[in-house]
């Protein structure tokens, strides 16, 4: 008799292979992670050294001027302003000879001037502090007016540590996931070989793939126990692909096609509706003809390319004199006029509604409330009544335009703060993404609003609530925590109110990239020649461009005063430099805006009279253009200008800064940027200024006009790289991806609830 031999199943054999494989891949992940960590750290240190060189070149002239004048206190204040950058930890200057050192208070004690030579010889570039690792860069400084010295720049490396830890975690997860997938495939293959390999092959040859229809394949092979494994495998692969896409977001090329792929893949072609007060195209009557205008608005600049990509519906107030003449019987019109890609649904408002909702509550109340621009907000109960009624009218239009019961609705800005809650009441399954384009104030400032709780409750009807910066997100969460009976999760930045959850997220808005080729068609040299000819500037005349709505938050008066101070401090620029200010008229029926326009015009006249050289035929220092300019005209000025001056007193993002960078494919030109804009956090290579500091702004203008081309190119390349990577499609895509994840989780919860 043959001895009994226990026959081992393929499952048991495969497990003997699977478990060592999982252990090997996990160990490999642990071995690879430190190597990747070291490589990333070297990249960061190299970038910080380059940044230190740029900072040293930028501040050398004003630093030596202050040293020569013996203004040590001013230098300390100067260093304190520089270290407001979240990554720049400390700055110090060690002069040659017997001069006294000057440093910010945060400079580590280990970096004494007498020890710098020993520090450099040791080859060390990092040290530890209570805050974490620090990177030290020592830059030699020379000047004709002051003995040479050394500038010590200390950068905070904690951000690199955080990113390295995050990268190591992702690598570990990736290898563990790979081990799991390979192991699962091994088990599946073992089962196929044990119970019907030939049947499975025939099924595959007939085109019935394993993952195409797992249930049907299992039924044909007579393997009912295989169905749950195949379904789990299919779900696992799909989830891994979705996780991979989210994890590799930075590697994606963000284009209109990317958005379409998100809509049709992640969102399966769901209905997308944008709602805003301002419309992207305005039809105006000019005599017998109808003219189409695109308003000068950051909101329109950001969202119009999105709608072209998504082919959705944009609901907006029809404010043009010929808007009613071009719509169909459903108040819709296809746009752009030359090649319609989406449609506008226009909402009609009476003169009383527009005065109360738009000019009253929104722009005399909420606008100055959210912008710290020293203008008193005005709140009237009649304006509030119109605001509520108009938001209700927009909500009815959203319901009428929705093709399904669960559309994705992107609500834009402070005009429609009540709309998210109203939409949720009519369509509980809708995914409402609200984006607040202006700053959000601190709780003490927002407490001024008599209807603060109603505003917050309306906004918390959103599924996702977006702001430009994390600072504004923090302010909003603090405000909700102060005034609402809501549960605030500060770790995940969610707010639970009325049984619903709102995710509060940071989405820095941007511009279309690459820009429309038509906007860049004219060469830079030709743009400069045409602008000089149009404004009667002689050849070689230098000029700076400012592009804004005529709004008191944009710092136009401060910009003019900086030009005046430049001409006082550097009279050689008189007759050789001008500021061209494009100021689109806005909200001219509001008293504060009328007063502001009068002040702008008066200051321009005074400066021009003062520096006009006795009426001689010289270019004016201030060229004020209070009129509408289309995108092509504005880009021509961007491409022609020596510099662009953005001096906002308080701004959510300010897309003018990013438009200027996008326009400069010649990698020339200098951006002067207010520190009170969201863009200042993303474009540190600009000359960052405090618009209230007239001397600093004048010095920045002089620096921009005298900056070497090589330095201009270095700065512009870095800024263009960021704008290219974080373009408007990425801004919208991130919101849509978050919406897709939220909808998937909601479906899983509903499925789980049904199963129980």
XYZ file of C-alpha atoms in Angstrom:
756
model
C 0.000 0.000 0.000
C 1.229 3.419 -0.896
C 1.855 5.666 2.069
C -0.641 8.474 2.487
C 0.718 11.783 1.185
C -1.142 14.969 2.106
C -1.710 16.895 -1.105
C -1.187 20.628 -0.615
C -3.635 23.006 -2.319
C -2.490 25.822 -4.601
C -3.777 28.315 -2.012
C -1.416 26.933 0.633
C 1.474 26.824 -1.826
C 0.828 30.387 -2.951
C 0.788 31.628 0.640
C 4.278 30.160 1.113
C 5.353 32.415 -1.745
C 3.221 35.422 -0.810
C 4.322 35.967 2.775
C 8.075 36.161 1.992
C 7.252 38.468 -0.936
C 5.388 40.878 1.330
C 8.271 40.869 3.822
C 10.892 41.458 1.103
C 9.001 44.365 -0.490
C 8.326 45.941 2.901
C 12.015 45.704 3.826
C 12.943 47.174 0.444
C 10.605 50.102 1.077
C 12.352 50.788 4.398
C 15.750 50.656 2.643
C 14.778 52.966 -0.239
C 13.017 55.641 1.833
C 16.218 57.086 3.474
C 17.949 57.362 0.079
C 15.019 59.291 -1.357
C 14.931 61.414 1.794
C 18.603 62.401 1.378
C 18.128 63.207 -2.317
C 15.123 65.463 -1.621
C 17.015 67.226 1.183
C 19.935 67.971 -1.189
C 17.463 69.450 -3.686
C 15.955 71.716 -1.046
C 19.375 72.873 0.186
C 20.457 73.669 -3.380
C 17.245 75.717 -3.926
C 17.740 77.554 -0.617
C 21.330 78.461 -1.583
C 20.034 79.892 -4.870
C 17.352 81.788 -2.998
C 19.950 83.149 -0.559
C 22.014 84.463 -3.496
C 18.953 86.211 -4.946
C 18.116 87.789 -1.569
C 21.701 88.986 -1.125
C 21.748 90.586 -4.587
C 18.384 92.232 -3.943
C 19.151 93.841 -0.583
C 22.818 94.696 -1.107
C 22.253 98.256 -2.364
C 19.740 99.408 0.313
C 21.744 97.594 3.023
C 25.018 99.344 2.206
C 23.211 102.693 1.880
C 21.879 102.308 5.417
C 25.282 101.110 6.726
C 27.042 104.055 5.143
C 24.532 106.398 6.794
C 25.007 104.669 10.165
C 21.328 103.727 10.516
C 21.688 100.526 12.530
C 18.115 100.753 13.880
C 16.723 101.050 10.345
C 18.765 97.992 9.321
C 17.291 96.008 12.209
C 13.784 96.990 11.112
C 14.732 96.115 7.518
C 15.896 92.658 8.612
C 12.727 92.188 10.671
C 10.582 92.845 7.570
C 12.623 90.390 5.511
C 12.217 87.602 8.089
C 8.429 87.823 7.834
C 8.901 85.293 5.026
C 7.741 82.002 6.591
C 10.883 80.159 5.408
C 13.499 82.828 6.205
C 14.331 82.354 9.907
C 16.999 84.980 10.572
C 19.303 87.516 8.859
C 22.600 88.949 10.059
C 25.401 91.104 8.643
C 29.015 90.909 9.790
C 31.036 93.850 8.449
C 34.722 93.669 7.692
C 37.103 95.586 9.881
C 35.917 96.912 13.248
C 32.273 97.541 12.337
C 29.508 96.321 14.627
C 27.382 93.379 13.547
C 23.686 93.811 12.838
C 21.220 90.913 13.015
C 17.590 90.039 13.535
C 16.648 88.869 17.042
C 16.127 85.290 15.856
C 19.747 84.768 14.673
C 21.140 81.679 16.523
C 23.844 82.370 19.071
C 26.157 79.858 17.392
C 26.549 82.151 14.373
C 28.837 84.829 15.833
C 30.842 86.929 13.442
C 34.180 85.783 14.797
C 33.233 82.144 14.217
C 32.055 82.501 10.613
C 35.422 81.620 9.057
C 35.639 78.467 11.177
C 32.019 77.640 10.285
C 32.761 77.936 6.546
C 35.934 75.849 6.792
C 34.051 73.068 8.580
C 31.766 72.656 5.546
C 28.671 72.588 7.776
C 25.468 74.169 6.447
C 22.859 73.071 8.965
C 22.292 73.414 12.676
C 19.557 72.417 15.099
C 17.245 74.752 17.007
C 14.113 74.424 19.113
C 12.121 75.096 15.961
C 13.898 72.297 14.044
C 16.727 72.059 11.507
C 18.095 75.321 10.059
C 20.105 75.877 6.873
C 22.851 78.513 7.037
C 24.084 80.346 3.959
C 26.938 82.869 4.179
C 27.092 85.349 1.299
C 30.087 87.690 0.760
C 29.027 91.329 0.272
C 31.099 94.071 -1.356
C 30.490 97.770 -1.901
C 32.398 100.830 -3.022
C 30.936 102.905 -0.156
C 31.415 100.476 2.722
C 33.956 97.826 3.737
C 33.118 94.340 2.563
C 31.249 92.018 4.909
C 29.296 88.803 5.102
C 25.530 88.384 4.996
C 24.255 85.435 7.028
C 20.893 84.003 5.908
C 19.259 81.295 8.011
C 16.371 79.347 6.437
C 13.923 77.152 8.321
C 14.353 73.571 7.057
C 11.399 72.135 8.975
C 9.262 72.247 5.802
C 11.821 69.983 4.080
C 11.673 67.556 6.989
C 7.886 67.443 6.789
C 7.933 66.818 3.046
C 10.607 64.149 3.404
C 8.550 62.350 6.032
C 5.513 62.564 3.786
C 7.490 61.179 0.822
C 8.832 58.293 2.900
C 5.312 57.462 4.030
C 4.021 57.448 0.449
C 6.902 55.225 -0.710
C 6.176 52.789 2.087
C 2.470 52.738 1.244
C 3.237 52.225 -2.435
C 5.428 49.176 -1.793
C 2.955 47.699 0.682
C 0.179 48.209 -1.838
C 2.311 46.630 -4.564
C 3.037 43.628 -2.333
C -0.660 43.243 -1.606
C -1.658 43.435 -5.279
C 1.046 40.968 -6.371
C 0.057 38.631 -3.565
C -3.595 38.811 -4.470
C -2.830 38.165 -8.137
C -0.748 35.165 -7.098
C -3.668 33.740 -5.145
C -6.039 34.353 -8.071
C -3.693 32.674 -10.542
C -3.320 29.681 -8.214
C -7.077 29.361 -7.998
C -7.422 29.576 -11.780
C -4.836 26.864 -12.315
C -6.512 24.607 -9.741
C -10.114 25.052 -10.897
C -10.402 25.749 -14.537
C -7.339 27.215 -16.173
C -8.416 26.142 -19.646
C -11.920 27.565 -19.165
C -10.428 30.848 -18.025
C -8.117 31.020 -21.034
C -10.970 30.345 -23.428
C -12.939 33.157 -21.746
C -10.039 35.567 -22.132
C -9.573 34.596 -25.793
C -13.242 35.357 -26.402
C -12.621 38.873 -25.016
C -14.237 38.287 -21.653
C -11.422 39.731 -19.560
C -10.978 38.998 -15.907
C -11.759 42.527 -14.885
C -14.340 43.317 -17.565
C -17.132 41.243 -16.035
C -15.898 39.179 -13.079
C -19.290 37.809 -12.146
C -20.024 36.516 -15.685
C -16.545 35.033 -16.016
C -16.894 33.234 -12.705
C -20.302 31.889 -13.666
C -19.014 30.513 -16.997
C -16.124 28.816 -15.241
C -18.444 27.353 -12.635
C -16.643 29.131 -9.808
C -19.191 30.897 -7.590
C -16.600 31.231 -4.815
C -14.423 33.275 -7.226
C -16.946 36.094 -7.659
C -16.228 38.011 -4.426
C -12.463 37.712 -5.031
C -12.771 39.139 -8.558
C -15.051 41.944 -7.424
C -12.689 42.804 -4.564
C -9.753 42.762 -6.975
C -11.536 45.061 -9.396
C -12.485 47.471 -6.623
C -8.950 47.391 -5.233
C -7.362 48.210 -8.597
C -9.816 51.061 -9.153
C -9.158 52.481 -5.683
C -5.389 52.209 -6.168
C -5.638 54.018 -9.488
C -7.688 56.800 -7.892
C -5.188 57.052 -5.011
C -2.311 57.118 -7.486
C -3.923 59.958 -9.422
C -4.481 61.983 -6.267
C -0.973 61.273 -4.976
C 0.667 62.195 -8.283
C -1.373 65.361 -8.767
C 1.831 67.408 -8.970
C 2.983 65.297 -11.926
C -0.160 65.914 -13.974
C -0.200 68.332 -16.878
C -3.161 70.510 -15.964
C -5.006 71.429 -19.156
C -8.631 71.662 -20.337
C -8.290 68.014 -21.355
C -7.308 67.140 -17.772
C -10.503 68.759 -16.518
C -12.599 66.917 -19.071
C -10.965 63.661 -17.985
C -11.813 64.427 -14.347
C -15.408 65.249 -15.242
C -15.930 62.147 -17.367
C -13.785 59.821 -15.254
C -13.989 60.834 -11.618
C -17.377 62.559 -11.915
C -18.729 60.486 -14.816
C -19.875 63.491 -16.805
C -21.903 65.022 -13.964
C -23.730 68.291 -14.492
C -21.499 71.329 -13.726
C -23.020 74.764 -13.035
C -21.160 77.987 -12.190
C -23.064 80.768 -10.410
C -21.735 84.313 -10.027
C -22.994 87.859 -10.076
C -20.659 88.941 -12.869
C -21.099 87.402 -16.298
C -18.127 86.467 -18.486
C -19.538 88.200 -21.583
C -21.600 91.402 -21.613
C -23.609 92.501 -24.638
C -23.730 96.295 -24.918
C -25.617 98.370 -27.468
C -23.494 100.884 -29.374
C -25.894 102.762 -31.635
C -27.279 100.260 -34.124
C -24.798 97.508 -33.359
C -24.255 95.188 -30.402
C -20.760 94.999 -28.915
C -19.494 92.080 -26.810
C -17.268 92.941 -23.838
C -15.274 90.774 -21.441
C -15.194 92.493 -18.024
C -11.882 93.163 -16.280
C -12.455 90.754 -13.409
C -10.190 88.256 -11.698
C -13.150 85.947 -11.221
C -13.938 85.918 -14.948
C -10.261 85.535 -15.836
C -10.062 82.444 -13.652
C -13.367 80.730 -14.413
C -13.959 81.413 -18.098
C -11.307 78.893 -19.268
C -12.839 76.332 -16.901
C -16.257 76.636 -18.492
C -14.762 76.301 -21.958
C -13.223 73.034 -20.800
C -16.311 71.697 -19.014
C -19.087 72.838 -21.413
C -21.434 73.594 -18.516
C -23.829 76.413 -17.661
C -22.860 79.772 -16.158
C -25.679 81.544 -14.298
C -25.090 85.286 -13.865
C -26.815 88.648 -13.630
C -27.555 90.031 -17.077
C -26.359 93.627 -16.735
C -25.583 94.630 -20.335
C -27.806 97.022 -22.261
C -28.262 94.430 -25.034
C -28.212 91.274 -22.900
C -31.960 90.708 -23.311
C -31.730 91.096 -27.087
C -29.457 88.074 -27.623
C -30.894 85.407 -25.288
C -33.375 82.709 -26.268
C -36.760 82.189 -24.635
C -35.057 80.444 -21.692
C -32.751 83.452 -21.136
C -29.733 81.516 -22.425
C -26.999 82.499 -24.881
C -24.042 80.496 -26.189
C -20.540 81.884 -25.647
C -17.863 82.714 -26.721
C -19.686 84.407 -29.605
C -17.163 83.284 -32.238
C -17.247 79.611 -31.155
C -19.809 78.751 -28.451
C -18.434 76.239 -25.937
C -20.885 76.715 -23.047
C -23.986 78.755 -22.274
C -24.852 81.674 -20.008
C -28.201 81.674 -18.205
C -28.968 85.281 -17.348
C -30.855 86.369 -14.249
C -32.730 89.669 -14.516
C -32.774 92.134 -11.626
C -34.822 95.275 -11.177
C -33.078 98.579 -10.520
C -34.158 98.404 -6.862
C -32.849 94.853 -6.480
C -29.503 95.729 -8.055
C -29.144 98.820 -5.871
C -29.908 96.962 -2.649
C -28.322 93.562 -3.289
C -25.226 94.533 -5.320
C -24.355 98.152 -4.616
C -25.797 98.154 -1.114
C -25.288 95.031 0.957
C -22.551 93.361 -1.131
C -20.359 96.354 -1.975
C -21.095 98.894 0.748
C -21.335 96.212 3.420
C -19.487 92.947 2.830
C -16.722 94.309 0.562
C -15.275 96.889 3.003
C -15.993 94.520 5.907
C -13.730 91.828 4.417
C -11.045 94.210 3.101
C -8.998 96.025 5.703
C -8.877 99.232 3.690
C -10.108 101.736 6.285
C -13.535 102.262 4.712
C -16.514 101.988 7.039
C -19.007 99.251 6.027
C -22.653 100.321 5.756
C -25.497 97.893 6.542
C -29.178 98.682 5.877
C -32.126 96.365 6.527
C -33.619 97.226 3.119
C -30.381 96.171 1.411
C -30.425 92.908 3.356
C -33.989 92.177 2.217
C -32.951 92.622 -1.431
C -29.849 90.470 -0.846
C -31.987 87.598 0.454
C -34.502 87.941 -2.397
C -31.853 87.994 -5.140
C -30.031 84.983 -3.668
C -33.395 83.179 -3.732
C -33.842 84.156 -7.382
C -30.431 82.695 -8.247
C -31.321 79.491 -6.363
C -34.446 79.037 -8.504
C -32.333 79.447 -11.649
C -29.911 76.758 -10.443
C -32.777 74.324 -9.887
C -34.193 75.130 -13.331
C -30.832 74.628 -15.099
C -29.841 71.409 -13.295
C -30.220 68.352 -15.520
C -30.012 65.957 -12.553
C -30.857 65.991 -8.873
C -27.199 65.954 -7.832
C -25.335 68.554 -9.915
C -21.976 70.053 -9.026
C -22.576 73.755 -8.387
C -19.656 76.198 -8.104
C -20.891 79.282 -6.252
C -18.646 82.305 -6.628
C -17.944 85.070 -4.171
C -19.532 87.262 -1.556
C -22.573 88.311 -3.595
C -24.114 84.859 -3.079
C -23.294 83.906 0.507
C -26.845 82.630 1.175
C -27.080 80.595 -2.031
C -25.384 77.336 -0.864
C -27.963 76.772 1.882
C -30.817 77.605 -0.482
C -29.538 75.133 -3.102
C -29.129 72.429 -0.455
C -32.737 72.949 0.674
C -34.004 72.407 -2.896
C -31.513 69.705 -3.959
C -30.155 67.823 -0.920
C -27.905 65.624 -3.083
C -26.179 68.502 -4.883
C -22.445 68.987 -4.339
C -21.988 72.717 -3.683
C -18.486 74.153 -3.936
C -18.343 77.769 -2.775
C -15.254 79.856 -3.476
C -14.779 83.134 -1.590
C -12.613 85.315 -3.846
C -11.939 88.082 -1.316
C -10.239 87.939 2.104
C -12.095 86.639 5.156
C -11.657 88.901 8.200
C -10.988 87.903 11.790
C -13.982 87.227 14.074
C -13.797 90.641 15.737
C -14.111 92.415 12.375
C -16.867 90.127 11.087
C -18.876 90.747 14.270
C -19.780 94.159 12.803
C -22.234 92.499 10.395
C -25.781 92.496 11.875
C -26.657 89.315 9.931
C -23.427 87.440 10.620
C -25.152 84.210 11.691
C -27.364 84.142 8.594
C -24.319 84.670 6.358
C -22.369 81.881 8.062
C -25.345 79.496 7.976
C -25.758 80.165 4.254
C -22.105 79.466 3.520
C -22.153 76.289 5.613
C -24.668 74.877 3.168
C -21.599 74.224 0.993
C -20.068 70.789 0.656
C -16.670 72.438 0.119
C -15.803 76.029 1.004
C -12.642 77.432 -0.573
C -10.405 80.429 0.167
C -7.171 81.668 -1.417
C -4.918 81.266 1.620
C -4.732 79.171 4.772
C -4.869 82.396 6.764
C -8.366 83.100 5.416
C -9.402 79.491 6.150
C -8.231 79.935 9.741
C -10.157 83.183 10.097
C -13.362 81.588 8.796
C -13.129 78.586 11.128
C -12.434 80.937 14.055
C -15.479 83.010 13.102
C -17.749 79.951 12.951
C -16.390 78.756 16.290
C -17.160 82.153 17.816
C -20.682 82.763 16.526
C -22.292 79.430 15.562
C -23.447 76.330 17.402
C -21.339 74.093 15.191
C -18.740 71.381 15.680
C -15.347 72.459 14.359
C -12.696 69.871 13.543
C -9.452 71.828 13.296
C -7.370 68.776 12.427
C -9.319 68.003 9.244
C -10.678 71.555 8.791
C -14.326 70.559 8.627
C -17.388 72.181 10.184
C -20.501 70.187 11.102
C -23.634 72.311 11.200
C -27.273 71.264 10.985
C -26.344 67.631 10.478
C -24.172 68.408 7.429
C -20.416 68.702 7.048
C -18.504 71.436 5.212
C -14.851 71.002 4.275
C -12.893 74.286 4.477
C -10.005 74.198 2.021
C -7.253 76.384 0.572
C -7.365 76.696 -3.233
C -4.956 79.393 -4.535
C -6.523 80.683 -7.734
C -4.413 81.258 -10.841
C -4.560 82.086 -14.558
C -4.803 80.215 -17.839
C -1.528 78.505 -18.784
C -0.239 78.594 -21.367
C -1.898 81.904 -22.257
C -3.950 82.206 -25.414
C -1.391 82.276 -28.276
C -3.207 85.283 -29.762
C -2.252 87.306 -26.651
C 1.444 86.524 -27.197
C 1.479 86.758 -30.983
C 2.960 90.270 -31.170
C 6.704 90.297 -30.328
C 7.755 92.079 -27.155
C 9.823 94.638 -29.064
C 6.846 95.541 -31.240
C 4.592 95.834 -28.183
C 7.052 98.253 -26.579
C 7.332 100.345 -29.740
C 3.541 100.529 -30.152
C 2.940 101.492 -26.515
C 5.582 104.220 -26.700
C 4.058 105.568 -29.904
C 0.534 105.508 -28.461
C 1.589 107.456 -25.360
C 4.077 109.799 -27.099
C 7.069 108.337 -25.281
C 10.486 108.776 -26.897
C 12.680 105.781 -27.679
C 14.276 104.364 -24.553
C 11.642 105.848 -22.231
C 11.084 103.521 -19.236
C 7.610 102.810 -17.919
C 5.775 100.685 -15.367
C 2.242 99.307 -15.734
C -0.590 99.129 -13.217
C -3.838 97.325 -14.083
C -6.762 97.492 -11.671
C -10.391 98.254 -11.234
C -10.792 101.770 -9.857
C -11.243 100.449 -6.326
C -9.976 101.860 -3.042
C -8.546 98.449 -2.042
C -6.095 98.387 -4.969
C -3.684 100.973 -3.570
C -3.666 103.238 -6.648
C -3.132 106.368 -4.559
C -0.243 104.682 -2.749
C 1.247 103.697 -6.128
C 1.099 107.304 -7.351
C 2.770 108.534 -4.153
C 5.560 105.986 -4.682
C 6.179 107.434 -8.171
C 6.258 110.935 -6.710
C 8.758 109.837 -4.061
C 10.911 108.108 -6.699
C 11.177 111.347 -8.660
C 12.004 113.252 -5.457
C 14.759 110.836 -4.431
C 16.083 110.157 -7.944
C 15.465 113.260 -10.076
C 17.365 111.677 -12.973
C 14.135 109.744 -13.723
C 12.156 112.938 -14.328
C 11.165 112.912 -17.992
C 12.622 109.404 -18.400
C 10.059 107.310 -16.515
C 6.258 107.033 -16.411
C 3.627 104.930 -14.699
C 0.779 103.895 -17.000
C -2.249 103.200 -14.840
C -5.136 101.318 -16.486
C -8.112 101.775 -14.170
C -11.373 100.163 -15.248
C -14.392 102.104 -13.897
C -16.381 100.194 -11.289
C -19.341 100.750 -8.922
C -19.488 104.410 -9.863
C -22.895 104.882 -8.215
C -21.393 104.334 -4.732
C -20.264 107.542 -2.989
C -17.016 106.013 -1.718
C -16.003 105.023 -5.257
C -16.893 108.449 -6.658
C -14.739 110.054 -3.981
C -11.899 107.637 -4.663
C -11.947 108.320 -8.401
C -11.837 112.068 -7.736
C -8.836 111.605 -5.428
C -7.025 109.453 -8.001
C -7.552 112.008 -10.777
C -6.543 114.921 -8.531
C -3.341 113.247 -7.347
C -2.331 112.343 -10.913
C -2.842 115.959 -12.019
C -0.837 117.313 -9.074
C 2.128 114.977 -9.658
C 2.100 115.664 -13.404
C 2.067 119.424 -12.807
C 4.865 119.165 -10.268
C 7.209 117.150 -12.471
C 6.106 118.438 -15.876
C 9.182 120.692 -16.124
C 7.344 123.942 -16.705
C 5.078 122.737 -19.499
C 7.891 121.498 -21.721
C 6.988 118.684 -24.089
C 8.107 115.823 -21.832
C 6.268 112.564 -21.048
C 4.038 112.809 -18.000
C 5.091 110.761 -14.964
C 1.503 109.503 -14.478
C -0.549 108.361 -17.484
C -4.039 107.625 -16.155
C -6.419 105.654 -18.397
C -9.854 105.390 -16.740
C -11.465 103.210 -19.374
C -12.124 99.590 -20.252
C -9.323 97.628 -21.960
C -9.796 94.163 -23.419
C -7.402 91.285 -22.726
C -5.382 91.848 -25.902
C -4.697 95.495 -25.023
C -3.773 94.662 -21.428
C -1.351 91.919 -22.495
C 0.315 94.319 -24.913
C 1.049 96.645 -21.976
C 2.244 93.707 -19.845
C 4.694 92.620 -22.546
C 5.958 96.134 -23.206
C 6.468 97.355 -19.630
C 9.737 97.387 -17.719
C 7.865 96.472 -14.556
C 4.376 95.852 -13.168
C 3.327 97.436 -9.867
C 0.652 95.665 -7.771
C 0.062 97.686 -4.596
C -3.197 96.266 -3.204
C -3.941 97.257 0.379
C -5.719 93.925 0.928
C -6.468 91.277 -1.675
C -7.544 87.664 -1.860
C -5.040 86.688 -4.561
C -4.644 89.375 -7.284
C -4.408 87.765 -10.690
C -2.791 90.816 -12.320
C 0.516 89.666 -10.804
C 0.181 86.202 -12.345
C -1.053 87.578 -15.687
C 2.059 89.768 -15.927
C 4.298 86.759 -15.257
C 2.409 84.653 -17.820
C 2.755 87.406 -20.438
C 6.551 87.659 -20.149
C 7.723 84.793 -22.345
C 10.866 86.871 -22.933
C 11.722 86.297 -19.219
C 12.234 90.002 -18.669
C 10.434 92.592 -16.576
C 10.133 92.997 -12.813
C 7.068 92.423 -10.636
C 6.599 94.731 -7.637
C 4.041 93.061 -5.383
C 2.197 94.107 -2.239
C 2.748 91.871 0.765
C -0.999 92.044 1.430
C -1.913 89.931 -1.604
C -2.317 86.175 -1.679
C 0.055 86.151 -4.666
C 2.904 87.404 -2.443
C 2.899 84.014 -0.679
C 3.379 82.219 -3.999
C 5.747 84.596 -5.824
C 8.552 85.456 -3.380
C 10.866 86.236 -6.318
C 8.885 89.445 -6.892
C 9.956 92.618 -5.103
C 7.635 92.342 -2.079
C 6.674 95.720 -0.599
C 4.431 97.290 2.001
C 2.263 99.692 -0.049
C 1.861 101.957 2.980
C 5.666 102.455 3.085
C 6.164 105.063 0.361
C 9.956 105.106 0.629
C 10.165 101.333 0.323
C 7.913 101.348 -2.746
C 9.967 104.119 -4.358
C 13.161 102.152 -3.676
C 11.562 99.069 -5.239
C 10.706 101.075 -8.360
C 14.299 102.291 -8.643
C 15.582 98.742 -8.106
C 13.231 97.395 -10.779
C 14.361 100.007 -13.306
C 18.049 99.292 -12.679
C 17.918 95.518 -12.204
C 20.353 93.602 -14.466
C 18.796 91.453 -17.160
C 20.369 88.297 -15.726
C 18.663 88.844 -12.379
C 15.366 89.667 -14.094
C 15.632 86.400 -15.994
C 16.398 84.359 -12.849
C 13.435 85.800 -10.978
C 11.012 85.565 -13.890
C 11.923 81.954 -14.647
C 11.100 80.893 -11.108
C 7.802 82.760 -11.111
C 6.805 81.439 -14.537
C 7.586 77.919 -13.404
C 5.197 78.267 -10.473
C 2.398 79.841 -12.524
C 2.794 77.100 -15.141
C 2.557 74.341 -12.542
C -0.217 75.896 -10.449
C -2.439 77.197 -13.228
C -6.179 77.821 -13.241
C -6.927 74.284 -14.402
C -5.163 72.891 -11.367
C -7.158 75.269 -9.159
C -10.441 73.993 -10.605
C -9.217 70.411 -10.895
C -8.342 70.227 -7.211
C -11.833 71.370 -6.290
C -13.413 68.878 -8.689
C -11.202 66.033 -7.401
C -12.178 66.869 -3.827
C -15.820 66.940 -4.915
C -15.393 63.541 -6.589
C -13.857 62.056 -3.430
C -16.670 63.499 -1.345
C -19.326 62.052 -3.650
C -17.630 58.626 -3.617
C -17.538 58.591 0.192
C -21.186 59.614 0.285
C -22.119 56.724 -2.015
C -20.169 54.288 0.161
C -21.969 55.518 3.283
C -25.332 55.165 1.538
C -24.433 51.657 0.356
C -23.310 50.672 3.831
C -26.464 52.100 5.334
C -28.599 50.115 2.910
C -26.751 46.892 3.739
C -27.433 47.204 7.420
